[in-house]
PDB file of C-alpha atoms in Angstrom:
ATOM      1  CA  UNK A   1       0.000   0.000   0.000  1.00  0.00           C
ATOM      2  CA  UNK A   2       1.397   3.793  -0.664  1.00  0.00           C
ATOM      3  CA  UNK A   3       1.170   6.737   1.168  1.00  0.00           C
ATOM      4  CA  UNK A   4      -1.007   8.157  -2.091  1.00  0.00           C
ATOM      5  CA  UNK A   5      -3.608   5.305  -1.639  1.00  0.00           C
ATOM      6  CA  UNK A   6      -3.743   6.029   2.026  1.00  0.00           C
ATOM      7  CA  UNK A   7      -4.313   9.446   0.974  1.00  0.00           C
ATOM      8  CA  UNK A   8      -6.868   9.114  -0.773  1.00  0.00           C
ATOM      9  CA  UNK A   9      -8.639   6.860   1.553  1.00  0.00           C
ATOM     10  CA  UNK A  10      -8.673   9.434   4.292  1.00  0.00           C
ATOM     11  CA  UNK A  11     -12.249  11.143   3.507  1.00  0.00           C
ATOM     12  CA  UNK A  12     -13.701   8.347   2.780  1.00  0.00           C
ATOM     13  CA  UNK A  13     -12.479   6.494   6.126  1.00  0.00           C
ATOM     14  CA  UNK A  14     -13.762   9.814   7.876  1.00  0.00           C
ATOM     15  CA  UNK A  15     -17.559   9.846   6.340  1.00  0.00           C
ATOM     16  CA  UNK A  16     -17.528   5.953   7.477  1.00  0.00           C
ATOM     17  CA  UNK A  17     -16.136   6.950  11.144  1.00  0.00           C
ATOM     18  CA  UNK A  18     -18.420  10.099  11.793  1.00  0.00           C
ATOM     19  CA  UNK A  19     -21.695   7.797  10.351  1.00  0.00           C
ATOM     20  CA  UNK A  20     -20.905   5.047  13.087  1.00  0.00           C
ATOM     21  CA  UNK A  21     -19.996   7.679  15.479  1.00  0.00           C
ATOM     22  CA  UNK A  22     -23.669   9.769  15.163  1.00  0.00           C
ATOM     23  CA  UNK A  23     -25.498   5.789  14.484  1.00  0.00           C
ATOM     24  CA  UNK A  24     -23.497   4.637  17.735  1.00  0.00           C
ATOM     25  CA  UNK A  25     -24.376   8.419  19.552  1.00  0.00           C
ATOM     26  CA  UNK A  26     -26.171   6.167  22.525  1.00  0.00           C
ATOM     27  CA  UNK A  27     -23.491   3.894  23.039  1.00  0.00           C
ATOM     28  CA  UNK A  28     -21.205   7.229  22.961  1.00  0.00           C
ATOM     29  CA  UNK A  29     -23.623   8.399  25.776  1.00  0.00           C
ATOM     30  CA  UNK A  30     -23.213   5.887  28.212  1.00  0.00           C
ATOM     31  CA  UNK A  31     -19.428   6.144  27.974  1.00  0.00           C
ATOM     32  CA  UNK A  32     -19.014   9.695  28.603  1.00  0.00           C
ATOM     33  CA  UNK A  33     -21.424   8.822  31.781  1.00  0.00           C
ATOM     34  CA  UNK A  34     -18.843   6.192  32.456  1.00  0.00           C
ATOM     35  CA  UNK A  35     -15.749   9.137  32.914  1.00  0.00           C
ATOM     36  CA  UNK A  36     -17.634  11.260  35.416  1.00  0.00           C
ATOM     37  CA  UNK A  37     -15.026  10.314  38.220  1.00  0.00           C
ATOM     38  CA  UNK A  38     -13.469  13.955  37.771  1.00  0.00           C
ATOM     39  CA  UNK A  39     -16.296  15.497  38.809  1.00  0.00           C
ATOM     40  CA  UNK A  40     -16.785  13.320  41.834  1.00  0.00           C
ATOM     41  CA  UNK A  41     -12.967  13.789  42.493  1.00  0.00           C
ATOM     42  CA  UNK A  42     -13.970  17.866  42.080  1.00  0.00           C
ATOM     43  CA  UNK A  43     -16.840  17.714  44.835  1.00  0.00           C
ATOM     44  CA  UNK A  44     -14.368  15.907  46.977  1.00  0.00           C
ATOM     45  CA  UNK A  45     -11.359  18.228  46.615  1.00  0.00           C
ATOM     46  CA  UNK A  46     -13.550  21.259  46.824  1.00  0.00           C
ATOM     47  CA  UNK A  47     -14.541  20.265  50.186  1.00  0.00           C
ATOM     48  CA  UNK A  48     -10.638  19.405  51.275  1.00  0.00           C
ATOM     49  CA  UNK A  49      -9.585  22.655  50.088  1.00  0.00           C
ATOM     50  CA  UNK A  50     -12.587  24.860  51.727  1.00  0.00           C
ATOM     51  CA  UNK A  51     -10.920  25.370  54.775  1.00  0.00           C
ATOM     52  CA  UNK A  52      -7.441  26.081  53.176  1.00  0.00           C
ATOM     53  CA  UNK A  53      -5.782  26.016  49.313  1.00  0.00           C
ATOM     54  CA  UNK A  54      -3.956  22.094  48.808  1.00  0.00           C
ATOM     55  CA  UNK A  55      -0.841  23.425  47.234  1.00  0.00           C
ATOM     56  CA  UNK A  56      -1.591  26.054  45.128  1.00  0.00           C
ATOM     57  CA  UNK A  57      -5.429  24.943  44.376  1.00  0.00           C
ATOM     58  CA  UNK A  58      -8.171  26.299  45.909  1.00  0.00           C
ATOM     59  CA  UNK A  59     -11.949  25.598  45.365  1.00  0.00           C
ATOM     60  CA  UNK A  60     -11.681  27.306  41.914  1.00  0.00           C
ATOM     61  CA  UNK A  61      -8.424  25.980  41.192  1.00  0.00           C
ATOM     62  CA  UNK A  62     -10.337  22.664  41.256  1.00  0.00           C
ATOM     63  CA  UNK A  63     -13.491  23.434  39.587  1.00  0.00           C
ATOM     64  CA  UNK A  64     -11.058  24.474  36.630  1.00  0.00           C
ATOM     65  CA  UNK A  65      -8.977  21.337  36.618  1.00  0.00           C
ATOM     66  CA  UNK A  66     -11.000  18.782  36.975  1.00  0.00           C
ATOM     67  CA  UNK A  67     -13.687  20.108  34.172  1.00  0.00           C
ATOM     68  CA  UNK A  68     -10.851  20.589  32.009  1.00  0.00           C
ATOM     69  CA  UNK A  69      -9.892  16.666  33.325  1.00  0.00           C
ATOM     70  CA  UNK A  70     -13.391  15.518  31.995  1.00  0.00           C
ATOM     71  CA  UNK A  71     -13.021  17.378  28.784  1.00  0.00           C
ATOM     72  CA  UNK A  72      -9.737  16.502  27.901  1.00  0.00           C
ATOM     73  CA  UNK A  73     -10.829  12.453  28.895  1.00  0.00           C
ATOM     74  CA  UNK A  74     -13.470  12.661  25.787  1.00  0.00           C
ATOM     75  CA  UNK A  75     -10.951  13.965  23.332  1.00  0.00           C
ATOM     76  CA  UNK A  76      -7.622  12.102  24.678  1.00  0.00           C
ATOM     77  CA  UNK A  77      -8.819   8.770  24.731  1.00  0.00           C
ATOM     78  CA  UNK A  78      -8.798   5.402  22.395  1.00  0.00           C
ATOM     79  CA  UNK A  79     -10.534   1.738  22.039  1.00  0.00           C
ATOM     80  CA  UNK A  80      -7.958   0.365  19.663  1.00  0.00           C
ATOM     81  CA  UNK A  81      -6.357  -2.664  22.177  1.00  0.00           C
ATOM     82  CA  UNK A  82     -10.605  -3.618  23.009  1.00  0.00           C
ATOM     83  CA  UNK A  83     -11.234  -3.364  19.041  1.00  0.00           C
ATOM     84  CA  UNK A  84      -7.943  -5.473  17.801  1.00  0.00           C
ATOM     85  CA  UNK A  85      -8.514  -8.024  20.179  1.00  0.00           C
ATOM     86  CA  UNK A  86     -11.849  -8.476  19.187  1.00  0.00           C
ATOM     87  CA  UNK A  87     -11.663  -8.257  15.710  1.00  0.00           C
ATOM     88  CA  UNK A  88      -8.500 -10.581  16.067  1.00  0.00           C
ATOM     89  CA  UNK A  89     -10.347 -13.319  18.425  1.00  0.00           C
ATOM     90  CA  UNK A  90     -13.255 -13.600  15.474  1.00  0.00           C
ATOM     91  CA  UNK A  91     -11.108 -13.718  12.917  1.00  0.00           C
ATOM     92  CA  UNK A  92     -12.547 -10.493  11.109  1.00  0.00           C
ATOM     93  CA  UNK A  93      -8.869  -8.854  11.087  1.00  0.00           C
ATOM     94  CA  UNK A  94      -8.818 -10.693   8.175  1.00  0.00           C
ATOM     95  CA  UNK A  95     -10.762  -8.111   6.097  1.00  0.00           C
ATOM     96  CA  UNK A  96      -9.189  -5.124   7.279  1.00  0.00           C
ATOM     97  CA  UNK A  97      -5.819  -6.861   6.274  1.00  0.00           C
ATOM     98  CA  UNK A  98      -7.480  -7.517   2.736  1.00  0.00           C
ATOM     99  CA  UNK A  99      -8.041  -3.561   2.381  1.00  0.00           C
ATOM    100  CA  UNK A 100      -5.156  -1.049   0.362  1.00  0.00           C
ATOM    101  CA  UNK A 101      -4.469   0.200   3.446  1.00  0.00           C
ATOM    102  CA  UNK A 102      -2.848  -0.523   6.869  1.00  0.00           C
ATOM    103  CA  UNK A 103      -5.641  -1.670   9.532  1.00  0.00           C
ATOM    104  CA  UNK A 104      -3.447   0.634  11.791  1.00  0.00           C
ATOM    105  CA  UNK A 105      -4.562   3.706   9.782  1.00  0.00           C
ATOM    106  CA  UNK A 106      -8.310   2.981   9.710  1.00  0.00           C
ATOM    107  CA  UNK A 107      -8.172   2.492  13.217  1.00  0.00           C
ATOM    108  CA  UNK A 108      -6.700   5.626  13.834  1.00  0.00           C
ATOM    109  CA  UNK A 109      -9.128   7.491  11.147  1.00  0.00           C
ATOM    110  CA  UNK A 110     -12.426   5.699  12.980  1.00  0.00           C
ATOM    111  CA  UNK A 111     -11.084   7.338  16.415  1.00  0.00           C
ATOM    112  CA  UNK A 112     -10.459  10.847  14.604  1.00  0.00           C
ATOM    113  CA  UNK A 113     -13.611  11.054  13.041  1.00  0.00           C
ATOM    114  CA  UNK A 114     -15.254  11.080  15.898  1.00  0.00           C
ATOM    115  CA  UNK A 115     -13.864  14.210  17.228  1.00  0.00           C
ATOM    116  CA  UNK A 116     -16.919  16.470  16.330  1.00  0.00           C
ATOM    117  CA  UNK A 117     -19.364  14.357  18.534  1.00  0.00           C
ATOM    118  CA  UNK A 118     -16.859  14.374  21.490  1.00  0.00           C
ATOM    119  CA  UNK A 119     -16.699  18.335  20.754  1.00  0.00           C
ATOM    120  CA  UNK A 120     -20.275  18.347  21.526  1.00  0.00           C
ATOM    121  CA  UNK A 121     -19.340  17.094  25.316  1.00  0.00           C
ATOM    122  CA  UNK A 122     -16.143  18.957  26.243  1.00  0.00           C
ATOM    123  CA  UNK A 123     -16.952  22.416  24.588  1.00  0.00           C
ATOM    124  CA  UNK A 124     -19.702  22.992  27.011  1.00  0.00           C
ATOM    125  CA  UNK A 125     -17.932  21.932  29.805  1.00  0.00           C
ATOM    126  CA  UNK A 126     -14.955  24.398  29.128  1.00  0.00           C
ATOM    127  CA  UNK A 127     -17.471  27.002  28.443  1.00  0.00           C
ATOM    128  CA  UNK A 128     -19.080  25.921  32.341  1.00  0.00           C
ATOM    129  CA  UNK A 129     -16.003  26.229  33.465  1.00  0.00           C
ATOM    130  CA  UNK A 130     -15.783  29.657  32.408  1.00  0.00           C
ATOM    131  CA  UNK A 131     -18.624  30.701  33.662  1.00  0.00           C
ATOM    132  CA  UNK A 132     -17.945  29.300  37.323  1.00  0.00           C
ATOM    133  CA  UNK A 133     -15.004  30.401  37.799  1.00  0.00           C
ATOM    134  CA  UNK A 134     -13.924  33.366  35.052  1.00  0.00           C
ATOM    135  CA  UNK A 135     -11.253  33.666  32.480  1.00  0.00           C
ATOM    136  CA  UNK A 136      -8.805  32.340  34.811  1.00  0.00           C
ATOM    137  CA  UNK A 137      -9.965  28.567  34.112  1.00  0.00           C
ATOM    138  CA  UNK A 138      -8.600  29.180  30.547  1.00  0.00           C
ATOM    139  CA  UNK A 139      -5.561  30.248  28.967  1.00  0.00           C
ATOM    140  CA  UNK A 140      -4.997  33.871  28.482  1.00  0.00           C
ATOM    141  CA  UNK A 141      -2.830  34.486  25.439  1.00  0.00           C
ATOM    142  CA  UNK A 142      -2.737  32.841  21.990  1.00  0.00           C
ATOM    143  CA  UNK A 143       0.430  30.829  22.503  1.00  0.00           C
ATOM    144  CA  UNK A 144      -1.338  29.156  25.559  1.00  0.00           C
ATOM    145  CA  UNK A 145      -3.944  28.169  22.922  1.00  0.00           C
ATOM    146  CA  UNK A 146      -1.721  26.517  20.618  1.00  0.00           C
ATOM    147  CA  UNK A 147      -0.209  24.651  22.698  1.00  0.00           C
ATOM    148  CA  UNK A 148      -3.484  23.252  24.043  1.00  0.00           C
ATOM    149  CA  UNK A 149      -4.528  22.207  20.484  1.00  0.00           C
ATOM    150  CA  UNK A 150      -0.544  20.372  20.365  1.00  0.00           C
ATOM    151  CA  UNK A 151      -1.012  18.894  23.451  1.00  0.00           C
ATOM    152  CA  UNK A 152      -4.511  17.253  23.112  1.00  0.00           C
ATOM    153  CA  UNK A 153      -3.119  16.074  19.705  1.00  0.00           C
ATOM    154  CA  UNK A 154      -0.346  14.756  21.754  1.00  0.00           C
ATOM    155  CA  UNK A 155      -2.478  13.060  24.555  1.00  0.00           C
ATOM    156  CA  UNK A 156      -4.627  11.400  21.701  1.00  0.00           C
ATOM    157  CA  UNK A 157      -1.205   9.888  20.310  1.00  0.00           C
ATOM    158  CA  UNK A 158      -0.197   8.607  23.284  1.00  0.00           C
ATOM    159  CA  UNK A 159      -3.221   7.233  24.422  1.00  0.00           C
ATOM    160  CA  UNK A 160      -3.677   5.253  20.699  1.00  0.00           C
ATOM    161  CA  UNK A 161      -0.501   4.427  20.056  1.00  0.00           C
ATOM    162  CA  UNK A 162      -0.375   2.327  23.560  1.00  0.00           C
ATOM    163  CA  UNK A 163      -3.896   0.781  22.516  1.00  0.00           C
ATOM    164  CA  UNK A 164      -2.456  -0.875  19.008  1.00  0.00           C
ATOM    165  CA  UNK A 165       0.980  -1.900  21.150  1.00  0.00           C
ATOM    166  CA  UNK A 166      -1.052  -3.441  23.847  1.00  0.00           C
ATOM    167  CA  UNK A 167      -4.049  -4.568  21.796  1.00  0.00           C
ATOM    168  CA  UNK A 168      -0.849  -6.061  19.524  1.00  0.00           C
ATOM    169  CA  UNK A 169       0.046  -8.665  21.950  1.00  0.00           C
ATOM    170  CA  UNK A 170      -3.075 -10.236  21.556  1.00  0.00           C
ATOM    171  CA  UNK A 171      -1.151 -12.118  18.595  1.00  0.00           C
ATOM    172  CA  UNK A 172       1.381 -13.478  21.043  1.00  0.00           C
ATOM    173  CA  UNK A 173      -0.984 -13.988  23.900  1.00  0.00           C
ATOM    174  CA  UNK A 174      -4.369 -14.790  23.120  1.00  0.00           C
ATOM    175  CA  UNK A 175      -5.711 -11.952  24.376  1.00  0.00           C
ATOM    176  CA  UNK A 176      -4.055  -9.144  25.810  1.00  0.00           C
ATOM    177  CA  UNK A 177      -6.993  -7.589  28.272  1.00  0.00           C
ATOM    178  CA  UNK A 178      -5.682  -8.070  31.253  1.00  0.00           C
ATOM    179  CA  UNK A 179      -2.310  -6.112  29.812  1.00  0.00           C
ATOM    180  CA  UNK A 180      -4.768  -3.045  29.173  1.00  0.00           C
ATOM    181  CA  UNK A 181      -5.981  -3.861  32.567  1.00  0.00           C
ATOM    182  CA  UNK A 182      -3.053  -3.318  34.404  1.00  0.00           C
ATOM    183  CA  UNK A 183      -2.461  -0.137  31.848  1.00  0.00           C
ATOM    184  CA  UNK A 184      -5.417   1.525  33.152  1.00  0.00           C
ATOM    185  CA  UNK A 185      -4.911   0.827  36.860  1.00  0.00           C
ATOM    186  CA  UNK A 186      -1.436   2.723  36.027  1.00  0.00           C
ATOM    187  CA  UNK A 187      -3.059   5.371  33.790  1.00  0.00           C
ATOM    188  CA  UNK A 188      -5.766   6.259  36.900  1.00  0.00           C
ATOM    189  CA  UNK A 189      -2.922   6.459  39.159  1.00  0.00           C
ATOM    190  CA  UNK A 190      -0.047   8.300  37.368  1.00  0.00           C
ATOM    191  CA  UNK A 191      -1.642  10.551  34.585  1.00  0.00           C
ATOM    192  CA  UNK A 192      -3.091  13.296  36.699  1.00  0.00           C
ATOM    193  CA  UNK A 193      -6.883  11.820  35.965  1.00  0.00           C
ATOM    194  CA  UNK A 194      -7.863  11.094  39.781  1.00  0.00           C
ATOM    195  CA  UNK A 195      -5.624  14.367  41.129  1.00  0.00           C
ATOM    196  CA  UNK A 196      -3.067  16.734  40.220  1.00  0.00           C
ATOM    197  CA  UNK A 197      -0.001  15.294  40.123  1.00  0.00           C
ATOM    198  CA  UNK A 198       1.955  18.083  41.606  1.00  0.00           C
ATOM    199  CA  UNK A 199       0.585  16.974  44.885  1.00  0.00           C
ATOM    200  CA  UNK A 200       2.232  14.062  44.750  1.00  0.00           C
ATOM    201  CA  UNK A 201       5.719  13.742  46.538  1.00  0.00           C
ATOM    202  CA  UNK A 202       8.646  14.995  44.432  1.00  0.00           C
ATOM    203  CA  UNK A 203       9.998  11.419  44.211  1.00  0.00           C
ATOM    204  CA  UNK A 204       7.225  10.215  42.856  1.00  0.00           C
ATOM    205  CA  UNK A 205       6.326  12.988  40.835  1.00  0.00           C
ATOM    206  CA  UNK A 206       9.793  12.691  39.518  1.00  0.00           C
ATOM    207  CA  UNK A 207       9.275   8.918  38.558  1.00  0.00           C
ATOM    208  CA  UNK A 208       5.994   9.972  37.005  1.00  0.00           C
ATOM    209  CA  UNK A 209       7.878  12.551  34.661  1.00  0.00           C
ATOM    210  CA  UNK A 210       9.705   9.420  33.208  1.00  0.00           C
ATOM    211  CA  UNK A 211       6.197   7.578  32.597  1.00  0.00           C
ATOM    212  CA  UNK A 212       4.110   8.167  29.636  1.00  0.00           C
ATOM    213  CA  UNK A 213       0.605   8.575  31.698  1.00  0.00           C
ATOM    214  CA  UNK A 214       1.330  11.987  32.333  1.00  0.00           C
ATOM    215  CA  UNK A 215       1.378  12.911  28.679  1.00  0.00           C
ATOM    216  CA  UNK A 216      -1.559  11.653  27.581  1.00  0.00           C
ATOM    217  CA  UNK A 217      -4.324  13.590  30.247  1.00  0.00           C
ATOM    218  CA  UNK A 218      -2.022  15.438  32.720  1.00  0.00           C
ATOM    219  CA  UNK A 219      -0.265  17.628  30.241  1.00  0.00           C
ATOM    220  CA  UNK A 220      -3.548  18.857  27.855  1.00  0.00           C
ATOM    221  CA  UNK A 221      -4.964  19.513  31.652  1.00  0.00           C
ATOM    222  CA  UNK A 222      -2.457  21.663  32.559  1.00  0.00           C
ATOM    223  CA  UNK A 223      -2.205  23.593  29.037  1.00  0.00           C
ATOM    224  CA  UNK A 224      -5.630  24.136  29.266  1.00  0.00           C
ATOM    225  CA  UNK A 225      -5.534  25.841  32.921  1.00  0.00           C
ATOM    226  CA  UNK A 226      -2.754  27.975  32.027  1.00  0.00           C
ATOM    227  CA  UNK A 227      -0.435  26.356  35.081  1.00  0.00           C
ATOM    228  CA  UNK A 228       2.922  27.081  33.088  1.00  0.00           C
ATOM    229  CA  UNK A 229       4.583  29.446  30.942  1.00  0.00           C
ATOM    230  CA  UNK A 230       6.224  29.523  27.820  1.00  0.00           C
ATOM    231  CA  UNK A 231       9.582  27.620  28.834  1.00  0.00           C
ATOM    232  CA  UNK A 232       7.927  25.396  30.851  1.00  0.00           C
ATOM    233  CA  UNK A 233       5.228  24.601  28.661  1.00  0.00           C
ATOM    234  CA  UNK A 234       7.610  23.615  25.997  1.00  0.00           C
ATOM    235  CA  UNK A 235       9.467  21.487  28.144  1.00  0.00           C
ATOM    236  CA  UNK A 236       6.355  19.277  28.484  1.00  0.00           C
ATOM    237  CA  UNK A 237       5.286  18.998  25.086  1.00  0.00           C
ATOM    238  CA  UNK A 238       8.887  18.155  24.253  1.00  0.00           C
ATOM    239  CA  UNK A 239       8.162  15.076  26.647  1.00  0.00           C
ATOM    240  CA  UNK A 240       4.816  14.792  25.193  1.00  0.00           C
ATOM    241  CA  UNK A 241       5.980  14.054  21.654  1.00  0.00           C
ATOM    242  CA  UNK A 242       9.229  11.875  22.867  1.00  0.00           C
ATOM    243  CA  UNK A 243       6.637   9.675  24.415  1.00  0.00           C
ATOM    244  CA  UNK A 244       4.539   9.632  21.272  1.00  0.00           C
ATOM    245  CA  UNK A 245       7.486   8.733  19.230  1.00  0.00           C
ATOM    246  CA  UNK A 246       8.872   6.226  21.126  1.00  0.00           C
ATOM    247  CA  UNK A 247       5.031   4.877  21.252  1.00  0.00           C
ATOM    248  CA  UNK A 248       4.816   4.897  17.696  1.00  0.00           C
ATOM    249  CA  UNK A 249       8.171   2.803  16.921  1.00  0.00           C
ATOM    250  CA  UNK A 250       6.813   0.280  19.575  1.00  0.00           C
ATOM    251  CA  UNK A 251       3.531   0.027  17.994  1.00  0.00           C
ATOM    252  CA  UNK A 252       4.476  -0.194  14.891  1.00  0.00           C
ATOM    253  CA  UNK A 253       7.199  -2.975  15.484  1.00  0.00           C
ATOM    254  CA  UNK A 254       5.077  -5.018  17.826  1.00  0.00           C
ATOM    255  CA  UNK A 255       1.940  -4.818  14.614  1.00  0.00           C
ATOM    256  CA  UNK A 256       4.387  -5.471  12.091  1.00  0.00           C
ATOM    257  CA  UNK A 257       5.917  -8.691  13.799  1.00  0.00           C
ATOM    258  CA  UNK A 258       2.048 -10.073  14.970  1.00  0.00           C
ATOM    259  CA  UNK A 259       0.361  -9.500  12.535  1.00  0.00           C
ATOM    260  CA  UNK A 260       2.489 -12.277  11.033  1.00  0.00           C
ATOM    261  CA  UNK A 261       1.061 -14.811  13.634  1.00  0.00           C
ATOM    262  CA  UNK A 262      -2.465 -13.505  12.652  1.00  0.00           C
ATOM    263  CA  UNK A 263      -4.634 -16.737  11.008  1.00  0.00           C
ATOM    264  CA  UNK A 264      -8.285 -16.716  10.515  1.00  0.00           C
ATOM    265  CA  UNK A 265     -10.309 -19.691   9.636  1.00  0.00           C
ATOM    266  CA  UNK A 266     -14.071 -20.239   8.640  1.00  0.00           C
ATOM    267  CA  UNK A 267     -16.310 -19.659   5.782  1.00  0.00           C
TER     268      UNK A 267
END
């Protein structure tokens, strides 16, 4: 297959992913009911802080970050290790892998397209964040916007790129569910989804840095509050990216040498 032909694949691959997205709008529904945990964690933190600021967040500090948490969660997120080992257990890999173009791609094209619908959810809630708390809940210069934009782009990477690696080992395992398992126990404790994770202990927030959680909610959390300026900001998207490199190499090695393991039988 050619970059051209993948190309030229690309709107059609979106039409198909924003139809299943608005057919599958329910199902879409129950799942961003399923990531409300930020705003429980915000009710509790409010009340923690209400007698005196946690580091530097006080009950507005919190209102902003953990709105921005559950808006960032329905943009910054992926199904790709569920959906290969699925498709790999019935055998229906088999058709993607008889398309002109990489199942990796239409994966990644299905997630994109539905970007608009999960727009629907998180503008709002950046716009009720606004309104509870003022123009402090959002950055305050262009740059700052940017970077937002860069870093939800980044958290998205990160996020899929992990999903094909893990879903991946499915070809060398069976199934690899319980891998994603222990993924997401990791991801709720070191990515900044269940509290800010400058409230941690240095140490730990140290060992954290190192981790690619971080990068994919964390950081577009942070952007979007404004916590850091220019140098810093950089710093951290610098990260971002290394993570989504290295990410990318991974996935694409541990595809490349399963899929050759991949056998489907049945008529």
């Amino acid at each position: 297959m050619s970059a051209r032909t993948t190309l030229r694949a690309f709107p059609t691959l979106l039409r198909v992913g924003f139809a299943e997205a608005v057919a599958y709008r329910a199902e879409m529904l129950i799942w961003v009911l399923s990531t409300t945990m930020p705003l429980v964690n915000m009710v509790l933190w409010m009340a923690v802080s209400r007698e005196a600021p946690v580091g530097r967040f006080g009950e507005a500090d919190f209102i902003s970050y953990f709105l921005a948490t559950f808006a960032v969660r329905q943009l910054a997120t992926s199904w790709a290790a569920w959906l290969i080992n699925w498709e790999v257990k019935q055998g229906t890999l088999a058709m993607r892998l008889l398309r002109p173009i990489s199942p990796l791609w239409a994966y990644a094209v299905e997630s994109i397209a539905a970007f608009p619908m999960r727009l629907m959810v998180a503008v709002p809630v950046i716009l009720l964040s606004v309104a509870l708390v003022g123009q402090k809940a959002v950055p305050q210069h262009a740059w700052q916007w940017g970077f937002v934009v860069l870093a939800v782009i980044g958290g998205w990477a990160v996020a899929f790129l992990a999903n094909v690696a893990i879903g991946a080992l499915c070809f060398f395992l069976e199934s690899s569910q319980k891998v994603l398992e222990v993924w997401l126990v990791l991801f709720f404790v070191c990515s900044g989804y269940m509290y800010p994770v400058e409230l941690l202990p240095p140490t730990l927030r140290t060992i954290i840095d190192w981790l690619p959680f971080r990068y994919q909610i964390g950081v577009p959390v942070e952007m979007l509050t404004g916590a850091y300026g220019w140098e810093e900001s950089l710093r951290l998207l610098a990260a971002q990216w290394a993570w989504v490199a290295v990410l990318g190499v991974l996935a694409a090695v541990t595809w490349k040498q399963g899929v050759r393991r991949f056998a489907a039988f049945g008529g």
